[in-house]
Coordinates of C-alpha atoms in Angstrom, one line a residue:
M902 CA 8.0 -3.1 8.6
R903 CA 10.5 -5.4 7.2
Q904 CA 11.4 -4.7 3.7
A905 CA 11.8 -7.8 1.5
P906 CA 14.7 -8.1 -0.7
D907 CA 14.3 -6.1 -3.9
C908 CA 17.6 -6.6 -5.4
P909 CA 20.1 -9.6 -6.2
S910 CA 22.8 -7.9 -3.9
S911 CA 20.6 -8.4 -0.8
L912 CA 21.1 -12.3 -1.2
A913 CA 24.9 -11.6 -0.5
E914 CA 23.9 -10.0 3.3
P915 CA 24.2 -13.1 5.2
A916 CA 27.3 -13.9 3.8
K917 CA 28.4 -10.2 4.5
M918 CA 27.6 -10.5 8.0
A919 CA 29.3 -13.9 8.4
E920 CA 32.5 -12.1 7.0
L921 CA 32.0 -9.2 9.4
W922 CA 31.9 -11.7 12.2
A923 CA 34.9 -13.6 11.0
R924 CA 37.0 -10.5 10.9
K925 CA 37.1 -10.1 14.7
Y926 CA 39.7 -13.2 14.7
L927 CA 41.9 -11.2 12.5
G928 CA 44.4 -8.6 14.0
S929 CA 47.6 -10.0 15.8
L930 CA 46.4 -13.7 16.0
E931 CA 48.9 -15.0 13.4
A932 CA 51.7 -12.6 14.6
R933 CA 51.0 -14.1 18.3
S934 CA 51.1 -17.8 17.1
Q935 CA 54.5 -17.0 15.4
S936 CA 56.1 -15.3 18.3
W937 CA 55.1 -18.4 20.5
A938 CA 56.7 -20.9 18.4
N939 CA 59.9 -18.8 17.9
G940 CA 62.5 -20.5 20.0
F941 CA 60.7 -23.8 20.5
E942 CA 61.1 -27.2 18.8
V943 CA 57.5 -28.4 18.8
K944 CA 55.6 -31.0 17.0
P945 CA 53.9 -30.1 13.6
R946 CA 50.3 -29.1 14.3
I947 CA 49.1 -32.0 12.0
V948 CA 50.9 -34.5 14.5
I949 CA 49.2 -32.8 17.6
A950 CA 45.7 -32.7 15.6
R951 CA 45.8 -36.5 15.1
R952 CA 46.7 -37.2 18.4
L953 CA 43.7 -35.0 20.1
V954 CA 41.4 -36.6 17.5
S955 CA 42.4 -40.0 18.9
E956 CA 41.5 -38.6 22.4
L957 CA 38.1 -37.3 21.4
R958 CA 36.1 -40.1 22.5
T959 CA 37.5 -40.1 25.9
A960 CA 37.5 -36.3 26.1
S961 CA 33.8 -36.3 24.9
A962 CA 32.9 -39.1 27.7
K963 CA 34.6 -37.0 30.5
A964 CA 32.8 -33.6 29.2
W965 CA 29.4 -35.5 29.4
H966 CA 29.9 -36.7 32.9
L967 CA 31.0 -32.9 33.7
T968 CA 27.8 -31.4 31.9
E969 CA 25.4 -34.1 33.6
S970 CA 26.7 -33.6 37.0
L971 CA 26.4 -29.6 36.7
L972 CA 23.1 -29.6 35.1
A973 CA 21.0 -32.7 35.9
Y974 CA 19.4 -30.9 38.8
E975 CA 18.5 -27.9 36.6
V976 CA 17.0 -30.2 33.8
Q977 CA 14.8 -31.6 36.3
R978 CA 13.9 -28.3 37.8
H979 CA 13.1 -26.8 34.3
G980 CA 11.0 -29.6 33.3
I981 CA 13.0 -30.4 30.4
N982 CA 12.3 -33.9 29.0
A983 CA 15.6 -35.8 29.6
T984 CA 15.0 -38.4 27.0
L985 CA 15.4 -35.3 24.3
I986 CA 19.0 -35.4 25.3
D987 CA 20.5 -38.2 23.6
P988 CA 24.1 -38.8 24.7
W989 CA 25.1 -40.9 21.7
K990 CA 23.7 -38.4 19.2
V991 CA 25.4 -35.6 21.0
S992 CA 28.7 -37.3 21.3
K993 CA 28.4 -37.9 17.5
D994 CA 28.0 -34.3 17.0
V995 CA 30.8 -33.4 19.1
H996 CA 33.1 -35.8 17.5
T997 CA 32.2 -34.5 13.7
V998 CA 32.5 -31.0 14.6
Y999 CA 35.8 -31.3 16.6
V1000 CA 37.2 -33.5 13.8
K1001 CA 36.5 -30.5 11.4
A1002 CA 38.2 -27.9 13.9
L1003 CA 41.2 -30.1 14.6
A1004 CA 41.5 -30.5 10.7
A1005 CA 41.6 -26.9 10.1
Y1006 CA 44.2 -26.2 13.0
G1007 CA 46.3 -29.1 11.6
K1008 CA 46.5 -27.6 8.1
E1009 CA 47.0 -24.1 9.7
I1010 CA 43.7 -22.7 8.1
S1011 CA 43.1 -19.5 10.2
P1012 CA 40.3 -19.5 12.9
Q1013 CA 38.3 -16.9 11.0
R1014 CA 38.4 -19.0 7.9
L1015 CA 37.1 -22.0 9.9
S1016 CA 34.3 -19.8 11.2
V1017 CA 33.3 -18.9 7.8
K1018 CA 33.3 -22.6 6.8
I1019 CA 31.9 -24.3 9.6
S1020 CA 29.0 -21.6 10.4
G1021 CA 26.3 -23.1 8.3
A1022 CA 26.9 -26.6 9.7
L1023 CA 26.9 -25.3 13.1
G1024 CA 23.9 -23.2 12.6
K1025 CA 21.8 -26.1 11.3
L1026 CA 23.1 -28.2 14.3
R1027 CA 22.0 -25.5 16.7
Q1028 CA 18.6 -25.3 15.0
R1029 CA 18.0 -29.1 15.1
Y1030 CA 18.4 -28.8 19.1
T1031 CA 16.4 -25.6 19.6
A1032 CA 13.7 -26.7 17.3
V1033 CA 13.0 -29.6 19.8
D1034 CA 13.5 -27.4 23.0
P1035 CA 15.0 -24.2 22.9
R1036 CA 16.6 -25.2 26.4
L1037 CA 18.6 -28.0 25.2
I1038 CA 21.3 -25.8 23.3
G1039 CA 22.3 -25.1 27.0
F1040 CA 23.1 -28.7 27.7
V1041 CA 24.6 -29.2 24.3
S1042 CA 26.8 -26.0 24.3
M1043 CA 28.3 -26.9 27.8
Q1044 CA 29.0 -30.5 26.4
F1045 CA 30.8 -28.9 23.4
H1046 CA 32.7 -26.4 25.8
Y1047 CA 34.0 -29.1 28.2
C1048 CA 35.0 -31.2 25.4
G1049 CA 37.2 -28.5 23.8
K1050 CA 38.6 -27.7 27.4
I1051 CA 39.6 -31.2 28.0
L1052 CA 41.5 -31.2 24.5
V1053 CA 43.1 -27.9 25.2
D1054 CA 44.6 -29.2 28.4
S1055 CA 45.9 -32.4 26.5
A1056 CA 47.7 -30.5 24.1
P1057 CA 51.3 -28.9 24.4
S1058 CA 51.2 -25.9 26.6
I1059 CA 52.7 -23.8 23.8
E1060 CA 49.7 -24.4 21.5
R1061 CA 47.1 -24.0 23.9
K1062 CA 46.3 -20.5 23.2
I1063 CA 46.0 -20.9 19.5
L1064 CA 44.0 -24.0 19.7
M1065 CA 41.5 -22.3 22.1
S1066 CA 41.2 -19.9 19.5
Y1067 CA 39.7 -22.7 17.0
F1068 CA 37.6 -24.0 19.7
K1069 CA 36.3 -20.8 20.4
V1070 CA 34.7 -20.6 16.9
I1071 CA 32.4 -23.6 17.9
D1072 CA 31.6 -22.1 21.3
D1073 CA 30.6 -18.9 19.4
H1074 CA 28.2 -20.5 17.0
L1075 CA 26.6 -22.9 19.5
Y1076 CA 25.9 -20.3 22.5
M1077 CA 25.0 -17.6 19.8
P1078 CA 22.3 -17.5 17.3
L1079 CA 24.7 -16.3 14.6
Q1080 CA 23.0 -18.3 11.8
R1081 CA 19.6 -17.2 12.6
A1082 CA 20.9 -13.5 12.7
Y1083 CA 22.3 -14.0 9.2
N1084 CA 19.1 -15.6 7.7
A1085 CA 17.0 -12.5 9.1
A1086 CA 19.5 -10.1 7.5
A1087 CA 18.8 -11.9 4.3
H1088 CA 15.3 -10.5 4.4
Y1089 CA 16.5 -6.8 4.0
S1090 CA 17.5 -4.7 0.9
Y1091 CA 21.0 -3.3 0.7
G1092 CA 21.4 -0.1 2.6
D1093 CA 18.2 -0.8 5.0
E1094 CA 18.7 1.6 7.9
R1095 CA 17.9 -1.4 10.4
L1096 CA 20.4 -3.4 8.7
T1097 CA 23.0 -0.7 8.7
V1098 CA 22.8 -0.4 12.5
I1099 CA 23.7 -4.0 13.0
Q1100 CA 26.6 -3.9 10.4
T1101 CA 27.9 -0.9 12.3
L1102 CA 27.9 -2.5 15.5
L1103 CA 29.0 -6.2 14.7
P1104 CA 32.5 -5.5 13.7
H1105 CA 33.0 -4.1 17.3
I1106 CA 31.3 -6.6 19.3
T1107 CA 34.4 -8.3 20.8
T1108 CA 35.9 -4.9 21.6
I1109 CA 32.7 -3.9 23.2
A1110 CA 32.5 -7.2 25.3
K1111 CA 36.1 -6.7 26.4
N1112 CA 35.7 -3.4 27.8
V1113 CA 32.2 -4.6 29.6
V1114 CA 34.4 -7.3 31.2
T1115 CA 37.1 -5.3 32.2
R1116 CA 35.0 -2.9 33.9
V1117 CA 32.7 -5.7 35.6
N1118 CA 36.2 -7.1 36.9
Q1119 CA 37.1 -3.7 38.3
L1120 CA 33.8 -3.3 40.0
Y1121 CA 33.7 -6.7 41.6
P1122 CA 37.4 -7.7 42.0
N1123 CA 36.8 -10.3 44.9
Y1124 CA 33.7 -11.9 43.2
C1125 CA 34.3 -15.8 42.6
S1126 CA 32.4 -17.8 40.1
Y1127 CA 32.0 -21.4 40.0
T1128 CA 35.2 -21.6 38.3
D1129 CA 37.5 -18.9 39.8
R1130 CA 37.8 -15.2 40.2
L1131 CA 36.6 -12.9 37.5
N1132 CA 40.1 -12.1 36.5
N1133 CA 41.0 -15.6 35.8
P1134 CA 42.0 -16.1 32.1
L1135 CA 39.5 -18.9 31.6
V1136 CA 36.5 -16.9 33.3
Q1137 CA 37.4 -13.8 31.5
I1138 CA 37.1 -15.8 28.2
S1139 CA 33.9 -17.1 29.0
S1140 CA 32.6 -13.7 30.2
I1141 CA 33.7 -12.0 27.0
R1142 CA 31.7 -14.8 25.1
D1143 CA 28.7 -14.1 27.2
A1144 CA 28.6 -10.4 26.8
E1145 CA 29.1 -11.1 22.8
M1146 CA 26.3 -13.7 23.1
F1147 CA 23.9 -10.9 24.6
Q1148 CA 25.0 -8.7 21.8
V1149 CA 24.1 -11.3 19.1
Y1150 CA 20.8 -12.3 20.8
L1151 CA 19.8 -8.4 20.7
W1152 CA 20.8 -7.9 17.0
T1153 CA 18.8 -10.8 16.2
C1154 CA 15.8 -9.3 17.8
V1155 CA 16.3 -6.0 15.7
L1156 CA 16.6 -8.0 12.5
E1157 CA 13.5 -10.4 13.3
Q1158 CA 11.7 -7.4 14.8
R1159 CA 10.5 -9.6 17.6
F1160 CA 11.6 -10.7 20.8
D1161 CA 11.3 -14.4 20.4
S1162 CA 14.9 -15.4 20.6
I1163 CA 15.6 -13.9 24.0
Q1164 CA 12.4 -15.0 25.2
E1165 CA 12.6 -18.7 24.2
E1166 CA 16.3 -19.2 24.3
L1167 CA 18.6 -16.5 26.0
F1168 CA 16.3 -16.2 28.9
P1169 CA 15.8 -19.8 29.9
L1170 CA 19.5 -20.6 29.1
C1171 CA 20.8 -18.1 31.7
V1172 CA 18.2 -19.1 34.2
M1173 CA 19.4 -22.7 33.9
L1174 CA 23.2 -22.1 33.6
Y1175 CA 24.1 -18.9 35.7
P1176 CA 22.8 -20.0 39.1
T1177 CA 24.7 -23.4 38.6
L1178 CA 27.9 -21.6 37.5
K1179 CA 27.5 -18.9 40.4
V1180 CA 27.0 -15.9 38.4
N1181 CA 25.0 -13.4 40.3
W1182 CA 22.3 -11.5 38.4
E1183 CA 23.7 -8.1 39.6
L1184 CA 26.7 -9.0 37.3
V1185 CA 24.5 -9.5 34.5
R1186 CA 22.6 -6.1 35.2
Q1187 CA 25.8 -4.5 35.4
M1188 CA 26.8 -5.9 32.0
L1189 CA 23.5 -4.7 30.2
H1190 CA 24.1 -1.5 31.6
L1191 CA 27.5 -1.1 30.5
L1192 CA 26.6 -2.6 27.0
A1193 CA 24.1 0.2 26.7
R1194 CA 26.9 2.6 27.4
E1195 CA 29.4 1.1 24.8
F1196 CA 26.9 1.2 22.3
K1197 CA 26.4 4.8 22.0
D1198 CA 30.2 5.2 21.1
Y1199 CA 29.3 3.7 17.7
V1200 CA 25.6 4.8 16.7
T1201 CA 23.5 7.9 16.4
H1202 CA 20.6 8.7 18.5
N1203 CA 18.3 7.9 15.5
Q1204 CA 20.2 4.5 15.1
M1205 CA 19.5 3.7 19.0
L1206 CA 15.8 3.8 18.2
F1207 CA 16.0 0.7 16.1
Y1208 CA 17.4 -1.3 19.2
A1209 CA 16.3 0.6 22.2
P1210 CA 13.0 -1.3 22.7
Y1211 CA 14.4 -4.8 22.6
Q1212 CA 17.2 -3.4 24.9
D1213 CA 14.8 -2.0 27.3
A1214 CA 12.8 -5.1 27.5
L1215 CA 15.9 -7.3 28.1
W1216 CA 16.8 -5.2 31.2
E1217 CA 13.2 -5.6 32.4
M1218 CA 13.6 -9.3 32.2
F1219 CA 17.0 -9.2 34.3
S1220 CA 15.8 -6.4 36.8
P1221 CA 15.9 -6.6 40.4
N1222 CA 12.0 -7.2 40.4
I1223 CA 12.6 -10.3 38.9
F1224 CA 15.9 -11.2 40.5
P1225 CA 16.6 -9.3 43.5
D1226 CA 20.1 -10.7 44.7
I1227 CA 22.9 -8.0 44.7
I1228 CA 26.4 -7.9 45.2
E1229 CA 28.1 -5.4 47.8
L1230 CA 30.7 -3.3 46.2
D1231 CA 34.3 -3.5 47.8

């Protein structure tokens, strides 16, 4: 059974997990941004940020049109009450969140610092939508994603990569139940074995995702999704995010010691989005298989026992018995 916190240090666990997540934005990010800027005369970030804020209303409207055209049929097919999707409320949330992200970009606050500062607010926003109907997060997340993409396309080309790293913070916290995982972690004592497994794997979540996506691209070099081939940079970014998303949902199950987050959120989200985005279920199964292999590089056999039941259940949900479509390898 889950152990209740028995010492004050346990109260710091959500903050520690948030810090672990934020660290994945470290590395060579600042060095890369400096190298891009060398030799170019560009407008100060604060000027670019102000211009993009002025374009937020238009970008949000375009994003809404894209999202609605893609998901209108799925909303109807899944029996989602369309009145629950309030375009004005979603647009207001989009504006509030992107103003904060652009302010951080303009002030040159790092993406990892933005992640720490904004995680609580995005967690509450996500909880507000999933509390009504967990499937709404698919529609809302896509609206945010397309708005960010439109803004990036409007920015000077030399700033787009660094700007994308700020907007990825938003994508991550909306697509993934990060705050839910942090809250679950607060119920464990410091040094709890179950918590230790997650703290061992979480810092490697992006490395694992990148390795998985690279291998999937090798296995299916000619596969084309809704956007483009798998080796397209934008498709790769989305693919890596999805591989990270599956991991976070799995770790949430481990911490909550129940399968609810996958049953109520992840599975309906995938069923709603993947056919529309032309993501074959065989790709999902390959990802799950490769994730399992990657995890073994970081944990002991005894540690595997904490997540194995949830990993097995996740595989069964996306098995060929449920989704029989396959892809022929070249």
